[in-house]
XYZ file of C-alpha atoms in Angstrom:
514
model
C 17.586 9.243 10.182
C 21.112 7.773 9.998
C 19.922 4.541 11.622
C 17.027 4.261 9.134
C 19.407 4.884 6.255
C 21.870 2.248 7.431
C 19.089 -0.302 7.919
C 17.678 0.446 4.474
C 21.120 0.214 2.877
C 21.670 -3.164 4.488
C 18.295 -4.417 3.269
C 18.675 -3.112 -0.260
C 22.288 -4.030 -0.954
C 23.021 -7.344 0.709
C 19.900 -9.327 -0.226
C 19.249 -8.325 -3.829
C 18.134 -9.909 -6.106
C 14.928 -10.847 -4.384
C 12.908 -13.972 -5.075
C 9.770 -15.635 -3.743
C 9.201 -18.603 -1.474
C 5.535 -19.567 -1.382
C 3.741 -16.386 -0.251
C 6.869 -14.558 0.888
C 9.457 -12.319 -0.779
C 12.933 -13.422 0.277
C 16.549 -12.347 -0.146
C 19.448 -14.375 -1.490
C 19.865 -16.114 1.862
C 16.199 -17.129 1.955
C 15.272 -14.605 4.654
C 11.982 -12.787 4.381
C 12.052 -9.208 3.045
C 8.930 -7.082 3.473
C 8.294 -4.274 0.992
C 6.919 -1.238 2.860
C 6.809 1.259 0.030
C 5.401 4.588 -0.997
C 4.362 5.616 -4.502
C 6.169 8.480 -6.233
C 5.150 9.355 -9.747
C 6.913 10.289 -12.965
C 4.191 9.457 -15.486
C 2.356 12.775 -15.931
C 2.779 14.868 -19.089
C 6.181 16.394 -18.218
C 7.618 12.879 -17.520
C 9.597 14.308 -14.597
C 9.376 13.066 -11.013
C 7.100 15.318 -8.985
C 8.755 17.638 -6.478
C 12.051 18.186 -8.269
C 10.969 21.775 -8.870
C 10.632 22.313 -5.108
C 13.414 20.321 -3.446
C 16.760 18.733 -4.376
C 16.568 15.102 -5.437
C 18.775 13.940 -2.568
C 16.517 15.751 -0.094
C 13.427 13.937 -1.396
C 15.110 10.519 -1.345
C 16.236 11.047 2.245
C 12.768 12.293 3.211
C 11.249 9.051 1.909
C 13.649 6.955 3.974
C 13.216 9.079 7.096
C 9.416 8.753 6.812
C 9.863 5.023 7.479
C 9.536 3.531 3.995
C 12.052 1.017 2.654
C 11.094 1.199 -1.012
C 9.444 3.286 -3.717
C 6.948 2.233 -6.369
C 8.242 4.597 -9.045
C 6.077 5.103 -12.115
C 6.881 5.481 -15.806
C 4.881 5.894 -19.050
C 5.457 3.504 -21.954
C 5.992 6.201 -24.603
C 8.945 7.620 -22.681
C 10.868 4.424 -23.445
C 9.430 3.502 -26.855
C 9.107 6.812 -28.742
C 12.183 9.019 -29.237
C 10.045 12.151 -29.600
C 9.123 11.609 -25.927
C 12.168 9.975 -24.371
C 14.812 12.223 -25.949
C 13.234 15.448 -24.736
C 15.367 17.272 -22.225
C 13.735 18.320 -18.991
C 13.612 21.895 -20.223
C 12.051 20.921 -23.538
C 9.440 18.752 -21.874
C 8.419 21.535 -19.499
C 8.375 24.089 -22.297
C 5.762 22.048 -24.178
C 3.267 22.959 -21.458
C 4.535 26.455 -20.660
C 5.726 25.369 -17.232
C 8.105 28.264 -16.668
C 7.832 28.263 -12.861
C 8.610 24.537 -12.668
C 11.535 25.024 -15.052
C 12.932 27.758 -12.829
C 12.398 25.592 -9.750
C 14.267 22.591 -11.197
C 17.055 24.918 -12.407
C 17.398 26.166 -8.814
C 16.988 22.907 -6.889
C 18.360 20.344 -9.368
C 20.462 22.191 -11.963
C 22.352 18.986 -12.802
C 19.142 17.547 -14.297
C 18.187 20.358 -16.655
C 20.268 19.212 -19.609
C 19.364 15.551 -19.215
C 16.705 13.750 -21.209
C 13.602 12.695 -19.311
C 14.775 9.060 -19.563
C 18.125 10.004 -18.044
C 16.401 11.903 -15.226
C 14.237 8.855 -14.488
C 17.441 6.845 -14.113
C 19.057 9.537 -11.968
C 16.103 9.408 -9.579
C 16.305 5.622 -9.341
C 20.043 5.821 -8.659
C 19.537 8.394 -5.892
C 16.876 6.228 -4.272
C 19.352 3.346 -4.314
C 22.033 5.521 -2.699
C 19.551 6.324 0.063
C 19.101 2.627 0.773
C 15.658 2.390 -0.814
C 14.470 -0.511 -2.937
C 12.615 0.423 -6.130
C 9.699 -1.205 -7.951
C 9.305 0.209 -11.468
C 5.612 0.583 -12.267
C 4.304 0.934 -15.824
C 1.477 3.298 -14.975
C 0.208 4.460 -18.385
C 1.258 4.468 -22.035
C 0.657 8.093 -23.014
C 2.052 10.382 -20.279
C -0.933 11.725 -18.337
C -2.854 11.421 -15.091
C -4.386 8.029 -14.396
C -7.041 6.673 -14.372
C -10.252 6.873 -16.356
C -12.180 4.096 -18.049
C -12.098 5.956 -21.359
C -8.656 7.618 -21.249
C -7.139 5.430 -23.964
C -4.660 3.841 -21.547
C -6.942 1.337 -19.885
C -6.671 -1.996 -21.681
C -4.891 -3.798 -24.465
C -6.081 -2.409 -27.792
C -7.096 1.034 -26.503
C -5.855 3.811 -28.771
C -2.843 4.521 -26.534
C -2.275 0.911 -25.473
C -0.793 -1.184 -28.247
C 0.243 -4.542 -26.720
C 3.355 -4.903 -28.903
C 4.574 -1.424 -28.008
C 3.864 -2.132 -24.340
C 6.037 -5.259 -24.449
C 8.803 -3.269 -26.167
C 8.599 -0.757 -23.348
C 8.733 -3.438 -20.659
C 11.756 -4.984 -22.341
C 13.518 -1.617 -22.667
C 13.011 -0.783 -18.992
C 14.058 -4.263 -17.824
C 17.240 -3.822 -19.874
C 17.912 -0.228 -18.796
C 17.721 -1.047 -15.090
C 19.864 -4.163 -14.996
C 22.340 -4.005 -12.116
C 21.002 -0.653 -10.889
C 21.291 -0.463 -7.072
C 18.058 -1.102 -5.276
C 15.806 -1.996 -8.235
C 14.037 -5.182 -7.190
C 11.171 -5.620 -9.619
C 8.743 -4.362 -12.218
C 4.987 -3.972 -12.051
C 3.704 -4.772 -15.541
C 0.746 -2.379 -15.677
C -1.280 -0.194 -13.378
C -5.074 -0.542 -13.110
C -6.280 -2.341 -16.224
C -9.798 -1.083 -16.889
C -12.399 0.077 -19.369
C -14.943 -1.431 -21.743
C -12.421 -3.572 -23.637
C -11.149 -5.490 -20.621
C -11.639 -9.242 -20.767
C -10.010 -12.289 -19.233
C -8.834 -13.894 -22.467
C -6.673 -10.909 -23.432
C -5.518 -10.522 -19.842
C -4.134 -14.086 -19.832
C -2.577 -13.669 -23.268
C -0.818 -10.376 -22.765
C 0.095 -10.549 -19.089
C 1.791 -13.889 -19.714
C 3.659 -12.359 -22.661
C 4.672 -9.286 -20.654
C 5.858 -11.397 -17.726
C 7.907 -13.610 -20.027
C 9.460 -10.565 -21.740
C 10.605 -8.984 -18.468
C 11.862 -12.269 -17.063
C 13.765 -13.108 -20.220
C 15.436 -9.695 -20.348
C 16.162 -9.447 -16.625
C 15.729 -12.689 -14.681
C 16.746 -10.978 -11.419
C 13.595 -8.863 -11.209
C 10.416 -9.709 -9.368
C 7.573 -9.643 -11.898
C 4.468 -8.048 -10.397
C 1.128 -8.689 -12.085
C -2.080 -6.691 -11.711
C -5.679 -7.691 -12.325
C -8.818 -6.218 -13.864
C -11.245 -3.494 -12.755
C -8.668 -0.953 -11.604
C -6.517 -3.681 -10.052
C -9.229 -4.943 -7.733
C -9.991 -8.313 -9.346
C -7.807 -11.377 -9.742
C -10.561 -13.740 -8.652
C -10.570 -15.518 -12.005
C -7.186 -17.059 -11.064
C -9.072 -19.408 -8.726
C -10.208 -21.441 -11.722
C -7.399 -20.828 -14.213
C -3.805 -19.970 -13.200
C -1.665 -17.643 -15.299
C 0.351 -20.024 -17.537
C 3.821 -18.842 -16.471
C 4.506 -21.101 -13.490
C 6.225 -19.091 -10.791
C 8.813 -17.530 -13.172
C 11.699 -19.196 -11.342
C 10.355 -17.884 -8.018
C 9.878 -14.311 -9.257
C 6.075 -14.031 -9.576
C 4.166 -11.571 -7.369
C 0.551 -10.411 -7.691
C -0.751 -6.972 -6.748
C -4.037 -5.358 -5.761
C -5.455 -1.944 -4.888
C -7.818 -1.135 -2.040
C -9.490 2.256 -1.593
C -12.766 3.539 -0.218
C -13.697 4.836 -3.666
C -17.237 3.917 -4.688
C -18.428 3.357 -1.117
C -21.238 5.776 -0.195
C -20.147 8.148 2.556
C -23.370 7.606 4.476
C -22.734 3.858 4.627
C -19.093 4.293 5.681
C -20.197 6.512 8.565
C -23.443 4.856 9.683
C -22.759 1.201 8.794
C -19.054 1.135 9.581
C -18.899 -2.471 10.788
C -20.797 -3.976 7.871
C -18.897 -1.890 5.294
C -15.613 -3.037 6.828
C -16.768 -6.631 6.543
C -17.801 -6.063 2.925
C -14.502 -4.387 1.992
C -12.339 -6.985 3.725
C -14.181 -9.995 2.314
C -14.171 -8.380 -1.135
C -10.412 -7.780 -1.031
C -9.817 -11.340 0.137
C -12.096 -12.927 -2.455
C -10.675 -10.834 -5.300
C -6.924 -10.840 -4.652
C -5.788 -11.491 -1.084
C -6.726 -15.172 -1.421
C -3.589 -15.500 -3.550
C -1.492 -15.249 -0.364
C -2.169 -18.957 -0.019
C 0.498 -19.519 -2.691
C 2.095 -16.226 -3.820
C 3.262 -12.914 -2.411
C 0.607 -10.223 -2.797
C 1.707 -6.597 -3.051
C -0.962 -4.126 -1.910
C 0.498 -1.585 -4.284
C -2.005 1.217 -3.692
C -4.081 2.289 -0.717
C -4.369 5.648 0.962
C -6.413 8.437 2.479
C -6.891 12.171 2.379
C -4.107 13.034 4.813
C -5.643 16.342 5.794
C -7.976 14.204 7.942
C -11.079 15.910 6.560
C -12.549 12.902 4.735
C -14.485 10.916 7.329
C -15.158 8.082 4.881
C -11.412 7.623 4.375
C -10.870 7.772 8.134
C -13.284 4.872 8.686
C -11.928 2.785 5.803
C -8.260 3.032 6.734
C -8.678 1.426 10.176
C -10.407 -1.502 8.502
C -7.628 -1.857 5.936
C -4.845 -1.596 8.537
C -6.440 -4.388 10.585
C -6.506 -6.702 7.559
C -3.050 -5.718 6.301
C -1.529 -6.336 9.728
C -3.186 -9.740 10.077
C -2.412 -10.999 6.567
C 0.999 -9.282 6.636
C 1.150 -8.268 2.986
C 3.797 -6.180 1.267
C 2.459 -2.731 0.425
C 2.887 0.704 -1.134
C 1.052 3.753 0.196
C -0.482 6.208 -2.258
C 1.367 8.600 -2.332
C 4.491 10.634 -1.483
C 4.111 13.766 -3.611
C 2.542 16.770 -1.933
C 1.999 18.605 -5.208
C 2.101 18.208 -8.980
C 4.049 20.090 -11.627
C 1.167 19.581 -14.067
C -1.878 17.397 -13.590
C -5.069 17.409 -15.630
C -4.249 20.820 -17.152
C -3.575 22.393 -13.749
C -0.157 23.659 -12.711
C 1.251 23.383 -9.192
C -1.765 21.531 -7.814
C -2.067 20.049 -4.330
C -2.260 16.317 -3.502
C -4.363 15.712 -0.402
C -3.368 12.025 -0.362
C 0.332 12.941 -0.377
C 2.674 12.303 2.526
C 4.444 15.619 2.011
C 2.943 19.055 2.439
C 2.436 21.353 -0.531
C 5.946 22.799 -0.410
C 7.600 19.429 0.305
C 9.002 20.756 3.582
C 7.663 18.072 5.899
C 5.004 15.337 6.206
C 1.533 16.840 6.432
C 0.251 14.176 8.852
C 3.018 12.574 10.977
C 0.463 10.823 13.191
C -0.836 8.881 10.193
C 2.684 7.734 9.342
C 3.014 6.526 12.941
C -0.156 4.455 12.497
C 1.640 2.445 9.800
C 4.172 1.033 12.272
C 2.310 -2.246 12.779
C 2.162 -2.985 9.058
C 5.834 -2.019 8.618
C 6.735 -4.922 10.875
C 7.004 -8.526 9.807
C 4.063 -9.874 11.760
C 4.501 -13.411 10.474
C 7.603 -15.494 10.027
C 7.951 -17.969 7.217
C 7.366 -20.865 9.605
C 4.129 -19.473 11.055
C 3.430 -17.868 14.423
C 1.901 -19.046 17.672
C 2.037 -15.745 19.612
C 0.143 -12.567 18.806
C -0.003 -8.833 19.392
C -3.270 -7.001 20.043
C -3.462 -4.122 17.552
C -5.742 -1.096 17.765
C -5.839 0.182 14.170
C -7.524 3.521 14.869
C -4.571 4.652 16.992
C -1.881 2.465 15.446
C -0.947 1.297 18.953
C -0.800 -2.152 20.546
C -1.646 -3.655 23.924
C 1.168 -3.593 26.485
C 0.688 -5.555 29.709
C 1.932 -4.002 32.944
C 1.460 -4.228 36.666
C -1.347 -1.672 36.517
C -3.272 -3.373 33.719
C -3.065 -3.108 29.966
C -1.995 0.103 28.277
C -1.598 1.069 24.622
C 1.932 1.607 23.350
C 4.382 1.240 20.495
C 3.683 -1.925 18.512
C 7.416 -2.605 18.193
C 7.568 -3.396 21.914
C 4.049 -4.739 22.343
C 3.223 -7.632 24.635
C 2.720 -11.082 23.101
C -0.493 -13.027 23.721
C -1.623 -16.567 23.093
C -3.890 -17.300 20.154
C -7.504 -16.350 20.831
C -10.420 -18.389 19.551
C -13.924 -16.979 19.394
C -15.459 -17.625 22.810
C -12.073 -18.163 24.451
C -9.957 -16.310 26.975
C -7.306 -13.687 26.185
C -4.152 -14.968 27.860
C -0.774 -13.321 28.197
C 1.800 -15.512 26.440
C 3.813 -17.848 28.649
C 1.804 -16.963 31.735
C -1.307 -17.729 33.723
C -2.603 -14.149 33.380
C -5.775 -13.308 31.444
C -7.805 -10.195 30.651
C -11.146 -9.510 32.325
C -13.432 -6.467 32.143
C -13.062 -3.490 34.446
C -15.273 -3.211 37.497
C -17.416 -0.460 35.968
C -18.395 0.838 32.530
C -15.340 2.671 31.238
C -12.936 1.142 33.762
C -9.557 -0.313 32.703
C -9.370 -4.055 32.138
C -7.616 -6.142 34.751
C -4.964 -8.806 34.245
C -4.662 -11.698 36.669
C -4.720 -15.459 36.999
C -8.240 -15.214 38.403
C -9.473 -13.917 35.060
C -8.762 -17.018 33.014
C -12.360 -18.186 33.042
C -13.503 -15.008 31.307
C -14.377 -15.607 27.661
C -14.421 -13.119 24.777
C -16.476 -13.275 21.605
C -15.992 -11.453 18.313
C -18.865 -9.040 17.988
C -20.145 -7.259 14.863
C -19.743 -8.309 11.257
C -16.347 -6.588 11.164
C -15.026 -9.215 13.586
C -13.038 -6.470 15.297
C -14.977 -5.903 18.523
C -14.079 -8.226 21.400
C -17.024 -8.592 23.774
C -17.588 -10.371 27.068
C -20.712 -10.915 29.170
C -21.200 -8.276 31.848
C -24.177 -7.090 33.882
C -26.771 -9.025 31.922
C -25.397 -7.822 28.569
C -21.957 -7.321 27.068
C -19.072 -4.894 27.196
C -16.321 -4.490 24.608
C -12.654 -3.662 24.738
C -12.122 0.033 24.005
C -9.163 2.366 23.738
C -9.224 5.332 26.076
C -6.679 7.619 27.726
C -3.780 5.418 26.695
C -5.301 2.298 28.248
C -7.479 -0.655 27.287
C -10.895 -0.263 28.902
C -14.235 -2.034 28.726
C -17.356 -0.088 27.807
C -20.812 -0.728 26.465
C -20.437 -2.154 22.965
C -21.020 0.366 20.187
C -23.236 -0.270 17.168
C -24.035 -3.893 18.060
C -26.888 -5.579 19.890
C -26.171 -5.992 23.593
C -27.255 -9.620 23.593
C -26.528 -11.318 20.264
C -23.660 -8.977 19.206
C -25.123 -8.420 15.727
C -24.826 -5.103 13.892
C -27.378 -2.360 14.293
C -28.859 -1.504 10.872
C -27.433 2.005 11.260
C -25.435 3.626 14.023
C -24.466 7.230 14.808
C -21.458 6.156 16.908
C -18.025 5.309 15.571
C -17.120 1.740 16.598
C -13.467 2.072 15.527
C -12.504 3.009 19.064
C -13.459 -0.585 19.969
C -11.709 -2.280 17.051
C -8.874 -4.640 17.982
C -7.090 -7.240 15.869
C -4.876 -10.060 17.088
C-alpha cells in the first residue's frame, strides 16, 4: 500500500493542474496522465459520503488507493451549494430529517470530527482526505435535488425540469469551482451526470453546456471541464456535425460517456455474445468514443454486479475491457460504496455493483479488480505505438512468451508482439518467432521461426477470436490452464468464421485483443 500511496502522491501533486493535448490528458510537463478512477457518491438525500457511518474517512481513502485507483469521481447535488436550507445543515441535522439514528451513531463513532460540520464542509473534508491519500478528484454534479439517480421523470433529468433550473445549475457550478480552488488533488469538474428525459434536445444542450463550461472555466481555469451527452450520457454523436462552440477551453475540454449492459436482453447477451459485443462496441464508438480522434474521452461510468451472479454483466464486461484497453481511455468504475445510508427510502441497503463489501471491510471481488490491470496501464503513448500486448479480457491476463510456449500472466510484464493484420502472422516483437496452433485440439500453441507462415484471421463479429486453418477447418486461440491453447472455434462457422445465429457456449474464453 505504501508504494501505491507514494506513486499516487507523486501523480497528484507534481503534475497538477492537468490539461489536454489532442486526445490525451497531460500534466504541467506535457506528460500523459491517465485517470483510473472509481465513483464514490455524496448526492443522496443525506448529502453525506456513503460509508462514513461504517468506517473512518482516512480508512476509506486509503482503501480506494490500495484497490489500485488513482482518482475518485466524487458526486455532489446542486442544492447543497445553492440553497442554504440544504448546505448549512449539519451532518446530524441532515440525518435527523430522515430518522437515520443508526447512521448518526455510526458517524459519531467512526468520524466524530464530522458531526458538527455542515454537509458542505464534510464534502470538502472528504475531498481533502482523498488529496492527502494521493488521489486525484473529479467533482461530478450528479443531480440537483439530493436523491438517487436516475429516472427519466425524476425532475433532475434535463434543463427546465422542475428540479433543474439552468440558472441555479450554473450558480452551483460556479460555487463549486470557487470552493475547490487550490484544493490538493482536485483536477476537474464534470458538468452534469446523465442528461435524460422527455425534455432533452440538442439546442438546449448546446446552449447550456457551453454556458456551464464557460462558467467553470472562468471561475477556475485550472480545472478540466468534463462534458456529458444525452440519453443517460450515451450519445454525443451530434458533435460530428456541429462542435460545441467553446473551442478547447485553453486545452481543458474533456468529453465523457457511460457504458453498461442495461437494456440488453439477457438471452441475447448469453446466446448471441459475439454479435452483442459488436453492437455494444460499435454503438459506443459511434456515439462517443469517436471523439478520441480529437479530445480525451472519460468513460466515467461502467460496472458490473460484483457478486458475479449476473451472467449478462459477466459477458458485457469482457467486451468493454477489450475496447477500453485498445482505445486506452480514461475511466471511472461504478462504484466504490458497498452500502448506502439511505437510498430510495431504504436504510442501510446493499450495493451489488460496489467494490467494497456491505460492511466496508474489504473488496467483495478482488479478482475483478485484478482484471482491471490492463486498463490501468497506459497502453498508448502520445506518439503512437508499434508494439502490442495480447490481452485476454475474461481473465485480465496477457500473453507471455517463454521457452515452453505462450502462457498467460500479469499484463504489466507481458510480452510485446508486432502489429497483427487480419490474415497475417502473430510475431514476437524483435524476433523471428511466430505463433502456430498446437498439434492437437486443446494443445498449447507453439512459438518458433518455422511458424512464420501461419496466418490468423479475426473470426466472429466481435473481432476478438483469432482463428487459423487447421484440419480442414479452423481452430481459435483459447485460454486454458494458464496457457494459450488452440481449440475448435466456439460460436462461429468452422469455414467462413461467421457467427452462429445463437450459441449455448461462451466464446469469451477465446477472446483476445492486441
